[in-house]
Structure formats: C-alpha cells, structure tokens
Coordinates of C-alpha atoms in Angstrom, one line a residue:
M361 CA 103.7 73.7 33.1
H362 CA 106.0 76.2 34.8
R363 CA 103.1 78.7 34.7
S364 CA 100.7 76.2 36.2
T365 CA 103.1 75.5 39.1
I366 CA 103.4 79.2 39.9
V367 CA 99.6 79.6 39.9
K368 CA 99.2 76.7 42.3
S369 CA 101.9 78.1 44.6
L370 CA 100.2 81.5 44.7
S371 CA 96.9 79.9 45.5
L372 CA 98.3 77.9 48.4
A373 CA 100.0 81.0 49.7
G374 CA 96.7 82.8 49.6
V375 CA 95.1 80.1 51.7
V376 CA 97.9 80.4 54.3
L377 CA 97.7 84.1 54.4
S378 CA 93.9 83.9 54.9
L379 CA 94.3 81.5 57.8
M380 CA 96.9 83.8 59.4
S381 CA 94.8 87.0 59.1
V382 CA 93.7 88.7 62.4
G383 CA 93.9 85.5 64.3
V384 CA 90.2 84.6 64.0
P385 CA 89.4 81.0 63.3
S386 CA 87.1 80.2 60.4
A387 CA 83.7 78.7 61.0
S388 CA 84.9 75.3 59.7
A389 CA 87.9 75.4 61.9
A390 CA 85.8 76.1 64.9
T391 CA 83.5 73.3 64.1
A392 CA 86.3 70.9 63.6
T393 CA 87.8 71.9 66.9
A394 CA 84.4 71.5 68.7
Q395 CA 84.3 67.9 67.4
T396 CA 87.8 67.1 68.5
P397 CA 88.0 64.9 71.7
V398 CA 88.9 66.9 74.8
T399 CA 92.1 64.8 75.3
T400 CA 93.6 66.1 72.0
E401 CA 93.8 69.5 70.5
T402 CA 94.4 71.3 67.1
T403 CA 97.4 73.6 67.3
T404 CA 96.3 76.1 64.6
T405 CA 96.6 79.7 65.8
G406 CA 96.5 83.1 64.2
N407 CA 100.2 82.7 63.2
Q408 CA 100.5 78.9 62.7
T409 CA 99.2 76.5 60.1
S410 CA 97.8 73.2 61.1
N411 CA 100.0 70.8 59.3
S412 CA 102.0 67.8 60.7
T413 CA 105.1 70.0 61.2
T414 CA 103.4 72.6 63.4
D415 CA 101.6 69.9 65.4
Q416 CA 105.0 68.3 66.4
P417 CA 105.6 70.7 69.4
H418 CA 102.2 69.6 70.8
V419 CA 103.4 66.0 70.8
T420 CA 106.7 66.7 72.5
E421 CA 105.0 68.9 75.1
E422 CA 102.7 66.2 76.4
P423 CA 104.8 63.5 78.1
T424 CA 104.2 59.8 77.5
D425 CA 104.0 59.3 81.2
P426 CA 102.4 62.4 82.8
V427 CA 102.1 60.7 86.1
A428 CA 105.8 60.3 86.4
L429 CA 106.4 63.9 85.4
Y430 CA 103.6 65.7 87.2
G431 CA 102.4 63.3 89.9
N432 CA 99.3 61.2 90.2
V433 CA 96.0 63.1 90.2
N434 CA 94.4 60.4 92.3
D435 CA 96.5 61.6 95.2
T436 CA 94.2 64.6 95.5
L437 CA 91.2 63.6 93.5
I438 CA 87.8 63.6 95.2
K439 CA 85.8 60.9 93.4
L440 CA 82.3 62.1 92.7
A441 CA 79.8 60.6 90.3
G442 CA 78.9 64.0 88.8
T443 CA 82.4 65.5 88.3
K444 CA 85.7 64.5 86.8
N445 CA 88.1 67.1 88.1
T446 CA 87.3 67.8 91.8
R447 CA 90.5 67.9 93.9
D448 CA 91.5 68.8 97.5
I449 CA 94.7 70.9 97.3
G450 CA 95.4 70.2 101.0
G451 CA 98.7 68.5 101.7
Y452 CA 100.8 70.5 99.3
K453 CA 104.0 71.6 101.1
T454 CA 105.7 75.0 101.0
A455 CA 109.0 75.5 99.3
D456 CA 110.9 75.1 102.5
G457 CA 109.0 72.0 103.5
K458 CA 108.0 73.3 106.9
W459 CA 104.3 73.9 106.3
Q460 CA 101.5 72.4 104.3
I461 CA 98.0 73.3 103.2
K462 CA 95.3 72.1 105.5
K463 CA 93.1 69.3 104.2
N464 CA 89.4 69.9 103.5
R465 CA 89.7 73.7 103.2
L466 CA 90.5 74.5 99.5
I467 CA 88.8 72.3 96.9
R468 CA 89.0 73.0 93.1
S469 CA 86.5 71.5 90.7
D470 CA 84.7 71.5 87.4
N471 CA 81.0 72.4 87.3
L472 CA 78.5 70.8 89.7
N473 CA 75.6 70.4 87.3
K474 CA 75.5 66.6 87.5
I475 CA 76.3 65.8 91.1
N476 CA 73.9 63.4 92.9
N477 CA 72.8 63.2 96.5
N478 CA 75.8 61.1 97.5
D479 CA 78.1 63.6 96.0
K480 CA 76.4 66.4 97.9
R481 CA 76.8 64.4 101.1
I482 CA 80.5 63.9 100.5
L483 CA 81.1 67.6 99.9
S484 CA 79.0 68.9 102.8
A485 CA 79.4 66.3 105.5
D486 CA 82.8 64.7 104.7
R487 CA 84.6 67.7 103.1
H488 CA 82.9 70.4 105.2
V489 CA 82.2 72.6 102.2
T490 CA 80.2 75.7 103.3
S491 CA 80.9 78.0 100.3
I492 CA 80.9 77.4 96.6
V493 CA 82.4 80.0 94.2
D494 CA 81.4 79.7 90.5
F495 CA 83.8 81.4 88.1
R496 CA 81.5 80.9 85.0
T497 CA 79.6 83.6 83.2
D498 CA 75.8 84.0 83.7
G499 CA 75.1 82.4 80.4
Q500 CA 77.2 79.3 81.2
I501 CA 75.6 79.0 84.6
S502 CA 72.0 79.3 83.2
G503 CA 72.9 76.6 80.7
L504 CA 74.3 74.2 83.3
P505 CA 73.4 75.4 86.7
D506 CA 75.1 73.9 89.8
Q507 CA 73.0 71.4 91.9
H508 CA 72.0 73.1 95.1
I509 CA 73.6 71.7 98.3
A510 CA 71.7 72.4 101.5
G511 CA 73.5 74.7 103.9
V512 CA 76.1 75.8 101.4
D513 CA 76.4 79.4 100.1
N514 CA 76.8 79.9 96.4
T515 CA 78.6 82.9 94.9
S516 CA 79.0 83.7 91.2
I517 CA 82.1 85.6 90.2
S518 CA 82.6 85.7 86.4
I519 CA 86.3 85.7 85.8
L520 CA 85.7 86.4 82.0
G521 CA 83.1 89.1 82.4
E522 CA 79.7 89.0 80.8
K523 CA 80.7 86.7 77.9
A524 CA 83.3 84.0 77.4
Y525 CA 84.7 82.0 74.6
T526 CA 84.0 78.3 74.9
D527 CA 87.0 76.3 76.1
S528 CA 87.1 74.3 72.8
I529 CA 87.5 77.4 70.6
A530 CA 89.3 79.9 72.8
L531 CA 92.0 77.5 74.0
S532 CA 92.3 75.3 70.9
E533 CA 92.3 77.9 68.1
E534 CA 92.9 81.6 68.7
F535 CA 94.8 81.3 71.9
S536 CA 96.6 78.0 71.7
G537 CA 100.3 77.8 71.6
D538 CA 101.3 81.2 72.8
G539 CA 99.2 81.2 76.0
G540 CA 97.3 84.3 74.8
F541 CA 94.1 83.4 76.6
Y542 CA 96.0 83.2 79.9
V543 CA 97.7 86.5 79.3
Q544 CA 94.9 88.6 77.9
Q545 CA 91.9 87.1 79.8
L546 CA 93.2 85.5 83.0
E547 CA 96.2 87.7 83.7
F548 CA 95.4 91.2 82.7
G549 CA 91.6 91.1 82.0
Q550 CA 89.9 93.6 84.3
S551 CA 87.1 91.1 85.2
A552 CA 89.7 88.5 86.1
I553 CA 91.7 91.0 88.3
Q554 CA 88.6 92.1 90.1
G555 CA 87.1 88.6 90.3
Y556 CA 90.2 87.0 91.7
N557 CA 90.6 89.8 94.3
R558 CA 87.1 89.2 95.5
F559 CA 87.6 85.5 95.6
L560 CA 90.8 85.7 97.6
N561 CA 89.1 88.0 100.1
M562 CA 86.3 85.5 100.5
L563 CA 88.8 82.9 101.5
L564 CA 89.7 85.1 104.4
Q565 CA 86.1 84.9 105.7
N566 CA 85.5 81.2 105.7
N567 CA 86.8 78.9 108.5
F568 CA 85.5 75.8 106.7
A569 CA 86.0 74.5 103.2
T570 CA 85.5 76.6 100.0
L571 CA 84.9 74.8 96.7
Y572 CA 85.7 76.9 93.6
H573 CA 85.1 75.9 90.0
C574 CA 84.5 76.9 86.4
S575 CA 83.3 74.7 83.5
S576 CA 86.2 72.2 83.2
G577 CA 88.1 73.0 86.4
K578 CA 91.3 73.7 84.6
D579 CA 91.7 77.3 83.3
R580 CA 89.9 79.9 85.4
T581 CA 90.1 77.4 88.3
G582 CA 93.7 76.5 87.5
I583 CA 94.8 80.1 87.7
A584 CA 92.9 80.6 90.9
T585 CA 94.9 77.7 92.3
V586 CA 98.1 79.2 91.0
L587 CA 97.4 82.4 92.9
I588 CA 96.4 80.5 96.1
M589 CA 99.5 78.3 96.1
T590 CA 101.8 81.2 95.3
I591 CA 100.5 83.1 98.3
L592 CA 100.8 80.0 100.6
G593 CA 104.4 79.5 99.6
M594 CA 104.5 76.5 97.2
D595 CA 107.3 76.6 94.6
E596 CA 106.7 76.9 90.9
K597 CA 107.3 73.2 90.2
T598 CA 104.6 72.1 92.7
I599 CA 102.2 74.7 91.2
T600 CA 102.9 73.5 87.7
N601 CA 102.4 69.8 88.6
D602 CA 99.0 70.5 90.1
F603 CA 98.0 72.6 87.0
M604 CA 99.1 69.8 84.6
Q605 CA 97.3 67.1 86.5
S606 CA 94.0 68.2 84.9
A607 CA 95.1 66.3 81.8
Q608 CA 94.8 63.1 83.7
T609 CA 91.0 63.8 84.2
G610 CA 90.4 64.1 80.4
R611 CA 90.9 67.8 80.2
T612 CA 93.2 69.6 77.8
V613 CA 96.0 71.7 79.3
K614 CA 99.4 72.7 77.9
L615 CA 102.6 73.5 79.8
S616 CA 103.2 76.4 77.4
W617 CA 100.0 78.1 78.6
L618 CA 101.2 78.3 82.1
K619 CA 104.8 79.1 81.1
E620 CA 103.5 82.1 79.1
Y621 CA 101.4 83.2 82.1
F622 CA 104.5 83.1 84.4
R623 CA 106.7 84.7 81.7
E624 CA 104.5 87.7 81.2
I625 CA 104.1 88.4 84.9
K626 CA 107.8 88.1 85.6
T627 CA 108.7 90.3 82.6
R628 CA 106.4 93.0 83.8
Y629 CA 106.5 92.7 87.6
T630 CA 109.6 90.6 88.3
T631 CA 107.8 88.3 90.8
M632 CA 104.4 86.7 91.3
D633 CA 104.3 88.3 94.7
R634 CA 104.4 91.8 93.2
Y635 CA 101.8 90.9 90.7
I636 CA 99.4 89.6 93.4
T637 CA 100.1 92.6 95.6
N638 CA 100.1 95.4 93.0
V639 CA 97.8 94.1 90.3
I640 CA 95.4 91.8 92.0
G641 CA 95.4 94.1 95.0
F642 CA 95.7 91.4 97.6
S643 CA 98.0 93.1 100.2
R644 CA 100.8 91.4 102.1
P645 CA 99.0 91.5 105.4
Q646 CA 96.1 89.8 103.7
Q647 CA 98.5 87.2 102.3
E648 CA 99.9 86.6 105.7
K649 CA 96.4 86.2 107.2
M650 CA 95.7 83.6 104.5
R651 CA 98.9 81.7 105.4
A652 CA 97.8 81.7 109.1
M653 CA 94.4 80.4 108.1
Y654 CA 95.3 77.7 105.7
L655 CA 98.8 76.4 106.7
V656 CA 99.9 74.0 109.4
S657 CA 103.2 72.4 110.2
A658 CA 104.3 69.5 107.9
D659 CA 105.7 67.4 110.7
G660 CA 102.5 65.6 111.4
L661 CA 101.6 67.6 114.5
N662 CA 99.6 70.2 112.5
L663 CA 100.9 73.1 114.6
P664 CA 99.5 76.5 113.6
Y665 CA 101.5 78.6 111.2
Q666 CA 103.6 81.3 112.7
E667 CA 105.2 84.0 110.5
N668 CA 108.1 84.6 112.9
D669 CA 109.0 80.9 112.9
Q670 CA 109.2 80.5 109.1
V671 CA 113.0 79.9 109.3
A672 CA 112.8 77.8 112.5
P673 CA 113.4 74.0 112.1
T674 CA 110.5 71.7 111.8
P675 CA 109.4 71.0 115.4
A676 CA 110.1 67.5 116.7
P677 CA 107.2 65.5 118.3
A678 CA 106.2 66.8 121.7
P679 CA 108.0 64.9 124.6
T680 CA 105.9 62.6 126.8
N681 CA 106.8 64.9 129.7
P682 CA 106.3 68.4 128.2
V683 CA 107.8 70.1 131.2
P684 CA 111.6 69.7 131.3
A685 CA 113.4 68.8 134.5
P686 CA 114.6 72.0 136.2
A687 CA 118.1 72.8 135.0
K688 CA 120.8 73.8 137.5
P689 CA 120.6 77.6 137.5
A690 CA 123.6 79.9 137.6
P691 CA 124.5 80.9 141.1
V692 CA 122.5 84.0 142.1
P693 CA 122.0 86.0 145.2
A694 CA 119.3 84.8 147.6
P695 CA 116.0 86.2 146.4
T696 CA 114.5 88.9 148.5
T697 CA 111.1 87.4 148.0
K698 CA 109.9 83.9 147.9
P699 CA 110.0 82.6 144.3
T700 CA 106.9 81.2 142.7
S701 CA 106.7 77.4 142.7
E702 CA 107.8 75.7 139.6
A703 CA 104.4 74.0 139.3
A704 CA 102.7 77.4 139.3
K705 CA 101.1 78.3 136.0
P706 CA 102.2 81.6 134.4
T707 CA 99.9 84.5 133.5
N708 CA 101.8 87.5 132.2
K709 CA 103.4 87.5 128.8
P710 CA 107.2 87.8 129.0
T711 CA 109.3 90.4 127.2
V712 CA 109.8 89.2 123.6
G713 CA 112.5 90.4 121.2
H714 CA 112.7 90.6 117.4
A715 CA 115.6 88.5 116.1
A716 CA 116.8 85.0 117.0
D717 CA 119.8 83.7 118.9
T718 CA 120.7 83.6 122.7
A719 CA 122.0 81.7 125.7
V720 CA 122.2 81.7 129.5
P721 CA 124.6 83.2 132.1
A722 CA 126.9 81.1 134.1
A723 CA 128.2 83.7 136.4
K724 CA 126.5 85.6 139.1
P725 CA 124.0 88.1 137.6
D726 CA 124.5 91.8 138.2
K727 CA 121.0 92.3 139.6
A728 CA 119.1 90.5 142.3
P729 CA 116.6 88.0 140.9
H730 CA 113.2 89.3 140.3
K731 CA 110.1 87.8 141.7
A732 CA 109.0 85.1 139.4
K733 CA 106.5 86.2 136.9
K734 CA 103.7 83.8 136.1
V735 CA 103.2 83.3 132.4
K736 CA 100.6 81.0 131.0
G737 CA 102.3 79.0 128.3
K738 CA 102.2 75.6 126.7
I739 CA 105.2 73.8 125.2
T740 CA 104.3 72.7 121.7
S741 CA 107.6 71.1 120.6
S742 CA 111.0 70.3 122.1
K743 CA 114.4 69.4 120.5
K744 CA 117.9 68.7 121.8
L745 CA 120.8 70.6 120.3
N746 CA 124.5 70.0 120.4
T747 CA 126.3 73.3 119.4
K748 CA 129.7 74.4 120.3
Y749 CA 130.4 77.4 122.6
V750 CA 130.0 80.0 119.8
Y751 CA 127.1 82.2 121.0
H752 CA 126.9 85.5 122.8
L753 CA 124.0 86.9 124.7
K754 CA 122.5 90.3 124.3
S755 CA 123.0 92.3 127.4
N756 CA 120.3 93.3 129.9
K757 CA 117.9 90.5 128.8
K758 CA 115.9 88.2 131.0
W759 CA 116.6 84.6 131.5
F760 CA 114.6 81.9 133.3
K761 CA 115.1 78.6 135.1
D762 CA 112.8 76.5 132.9
A763 CA 111.0 76.7 129.6
H764 CA 107.7 77.5 131.4
L765 CA 109.2 80.9 132.1
Q766 CA 109.0 80.4 135.9
K767 CA 111.6 81.5 138.4
L768 CA 113.1 84.4 136.6
L769 CA 116.9 84.4 137.4
G770 CA 117.8 87.9 136.5
H771 CA 119.2 89.8 133.6
T772 CA 122.3 89.5 131.4
N773 CA 124.9 92.1 131.4
K774 CA 128.0 93.0 129.4
K775 CA 130.0 90.3 131.1
Y776 CA 127.6 87.6 130.0
K777 CA 127.5 89.1 126.5
R778 CA 131.2 88.4 126.1
T779 CA 130.9 84.9 127.4
T780 CA 130.4 82.1 124.9
W781 CA 127.5 79.7 125.3
K782 CA 126.5 76.3 124.0
L783 CA 122.8 75.7 123.0
T784 CA 121.6 72.4 124.4
N785 CA 117.8 72.5 123.8
V786 CA 115.2 74.5 121.9
E787 CA 111.5 74.6 122.7
R788 CA 108.5 76.4 121.2
I789 CA 106.0 77.7 123.7
K790 CA 102.5 79.0 122.9
I791 CA 101.4 82.0 124.9
K792 CA 98.1 83.7 124.3
S793 CA 97.8 82.3 120.7
K794 CA 101.4 83.4 119.8
T795 CA 104.3 81.0 119.7
Y796 CA 107.8 81.9 120.9
T797 CA 111.1 80.0 120.7
Y798 CA 113.4 79.6 123.7
Y799 CA 116.9 78.2 123.9
K800 CA 118.5 76.4 126.9
V801 CA 122.1 77.6 127.1
K802 CA 125.1 76.4 129.0
D803 CA 128.5 78.0 129.7
H804 CA 131.9 76.4 130.1
A805 CA 131.3 75.9 133.9
G806 CA 128.1 73.9 133.2
H807 CA 125.6 76.6 134.3
K808 CA 122.3 76.4 132.4
A809 CA 119.3 78.6 131.9
W810 CA 116.5 79.4 129.3
I811 CA 116.4 82.6 127.3
L812 CA 114.4 83.9 124.4
K813 CA 115.7 83.0 121.0
A814 CA 115.9 86.7 120.0
Y815 CA 118.4 87.3 122.7
V816 CA 121.0 84.8 121.4
V817 CA 123.6 86.0 118.9
K818 CA 125.5 83.5 116.8
I819 CA 129.1 84.4 116.3
T820 CA 130.3 81.6 114.1
T821 CA 128.8 79.1 111.7
H822 CA 130.8 76.1 113.0
T823 CA 128.3 74.0 114.9
T824 CA 127.5 70.4 115.1
D825 CA 123.8 71.2 114.7
H826 CA 122.5 73.3 111.9
H827 CA 119.7 74.7 113.9
K828 CA 119.4 78.5 113.6

C-alpha cells in the first residue's frame, strides 16, 4: 500500500513537471482555452498549474464592481452595430487637471469587419475619422478585413510582426499571470517598437480623427493608448482605468498584465517618458507637438494648449468686456510724441521673457515714455487676484497701461525692483498664435500698470491667492 502511494505521487509529479516544461501549452490545453468564454480565463502558465488554488489570484484581481473601480465604459463608448469596444478617449484630463484630450480626435477600437453603413456614417460624418490604423498581422487582416469607409485612409502596421499568437492562447496560457506577452511582444519586440513609432508619427500628420485598432481592441490597441495618454500627460491611474474598461465590453484583461508592463519599463528606464523617448524613439519635441495638437484647456473654453502655461492656473471664463478699463498709470513725464489711442489695435510683438512673476512701477520712471507700440493681441482669459505686497520687478523691463499692450509707460529700474508690489489681475493674451500672461500690479501708493509675467519676482509665499 505504501509502495502504491509512492508510485501515484511520482506519477502526479511527472504530470506537473510536464506542464511546467518550457512554458508551451499542450494541444488539449490550447483547445480548452479556445473554448473558454472571453469573459473568463484559465490561469495556467509555464510555471503554474491550473488547480483551484492557483486560480484564486485571478478571482481577487477582477473586482465584483469594475465600474466603481475603473469607471463606466459607457462614458467613452461609441455604440456601433459592428463593434463592441470602440471608444473615444477624448475628455481624459491631464494629471494637473488643466488640460484634456480633444473629442473626436483619437478613437480606439476592435476590428471593423462587421460594421454596417450606419456605423460607417457615424465614424466618418459624426466622428470625423479620416485615418484608420490596423495593428493586426496580414494573416489576421485577410481573414477578417475591415469594411471600407469612403474617404478614409487605411494603414496596416503589424505590431506583432509577420505572425501573431491568437489572443485566446497567447494571453490565456503561455503569457498569462506574469504579463510576459506585454513585456516580450508589446514592450521590447522590435516590430512593436517600430510599429508604435510609425503610428505616433502618423498622429502628428492628421488634423482630424484617427481610429486605431487590433482584433479585440484591448492589447495592441491598449498599449497604443497607454503610450498616447502618457505623452499627453494623464496619470497612471487614469491610464489603468481606461485599459481595464475593456473588460466591460466582454474582453479579457488583467491588471497584472499592465502592472508588469509598467514595472519592466520603470526597472529598466526609470520613467515611461524615457522609454518613449529612448526606446520608441519619439522625441520630446515630437511629444510636445502632439500635446499642442490634441490637448485643450479643461475649463470649458477649449483654449489651445501652451507649453509655457502648463503651471498657470486654469483660465477663468472670458469677461463680457474683454478690454479692461484703463488703470491709472504711474506718474510719468509728458511724452515727447503723441501716444497711440487706446482703441488702436497693436501690430508688433512685445518683448517676452522666460520665467514668470512681475509688477508695475508706482514712481516716476527713469526714462521718458516710449511711443506706444501697436501689438495685435486678443485677451483669452481674465482673473482677479488679491496678493499682498510681496513681489519685486526685474529692472529695465517694459510695462504698459493696459493689457492690450498699448501706451507703453516706460521701463523699470533698480528703484522699482526694490519696491514691493501687489498683483491685482492676471490676463492671458494671444499674439500671433502664441499666448502670453500679463499681471496688473499696484504699489502702496495705488499706482497700477501691466507687465509681463516673466518680469515679476515673487519674494514670499504668503499670499491670499495661490496663483503663481
């Protein structure tokens, strides 16, 4: 009896060792996986057995209420008759909450083999899709080709090279659990690196909507979305939520897959930014161009993205009277030439500095006022401030009577630099496609003027307004 027990134990051990060898699933295991509904998944891997104990982490990973944990996929889902996982990622906000992705510009999807004429109309007419990028292999495309949409360019970029594992086998058997598929195929695979580089560069050439997809719209498409949202400034939680929402469309995704993807990148490259720049080869200037193309302000005004204003406060709604009433200027010598009328429209770009912080002189300037320079500008936002007198001005910088940059008052000097100023207003002005920020400053005597943000220097953090 004892001998029989030993023999049975050795036989079971042999089966386990056989399943663990080289990480290749048996034909029967692959068949069983292929028959498994897409909403569930076997957790057998090259170093795990498929018993009730090893399946337990899979149960704990998938929450009983994914909507509460990851958000509702219906918030971004585009309902089409021929797809299950078509989503507009427009509306997602950057980590600082100041910017958001434009709507109808970036659409992720599963394959378009079954879309009907109404689906085509929705994508082309309602969603303005002019470019479709297919991440599938040639074999997958020939088996289930996309339906053609008139006036839309189709581009094939196989992220997995010439051949690909099927989703049911690659992600359920050999690569499940440890995220190996994401690391080996989607993160460091040469075809993926080159393919994603080409895709990101294509996004820089399209001023309308791009739809990108694979077979199920969750893995190759999911990682493409991770790269896009990372470049555009979303935080990891927002990116993860979008990735996990594919489960609500009947697709199988696991949090551990994405965690392993992030872990490997951070271990090797410290940050996603370095990975995108150094491995994918999408340069920082290219990333900045993408942000300019696909981001707008999150305040409801949809103002264009400006790199230099990333740390500026979210602009307030534009005032009904965009031109502020002329402030009382600091006393200055009588001008030698007749100043330009306040109503005159400016034409020349003013001198612009680099950093941010400045105010206006209250005493007589050391130089005679210059002839007013006309600068063509448009106020895009205005906000009142209530700071204490804790700012200095940089010396020898220009200040103006109003935010339209008319009636140049003169230049600051060392005397004004030592004076403390109070910030009373901030306005953003668009001049020749660039946006600049100006402060209205006031000294203890009540004299006011406008000056470029870069010319104001904050000397203490004690203010009643946290605007910086």
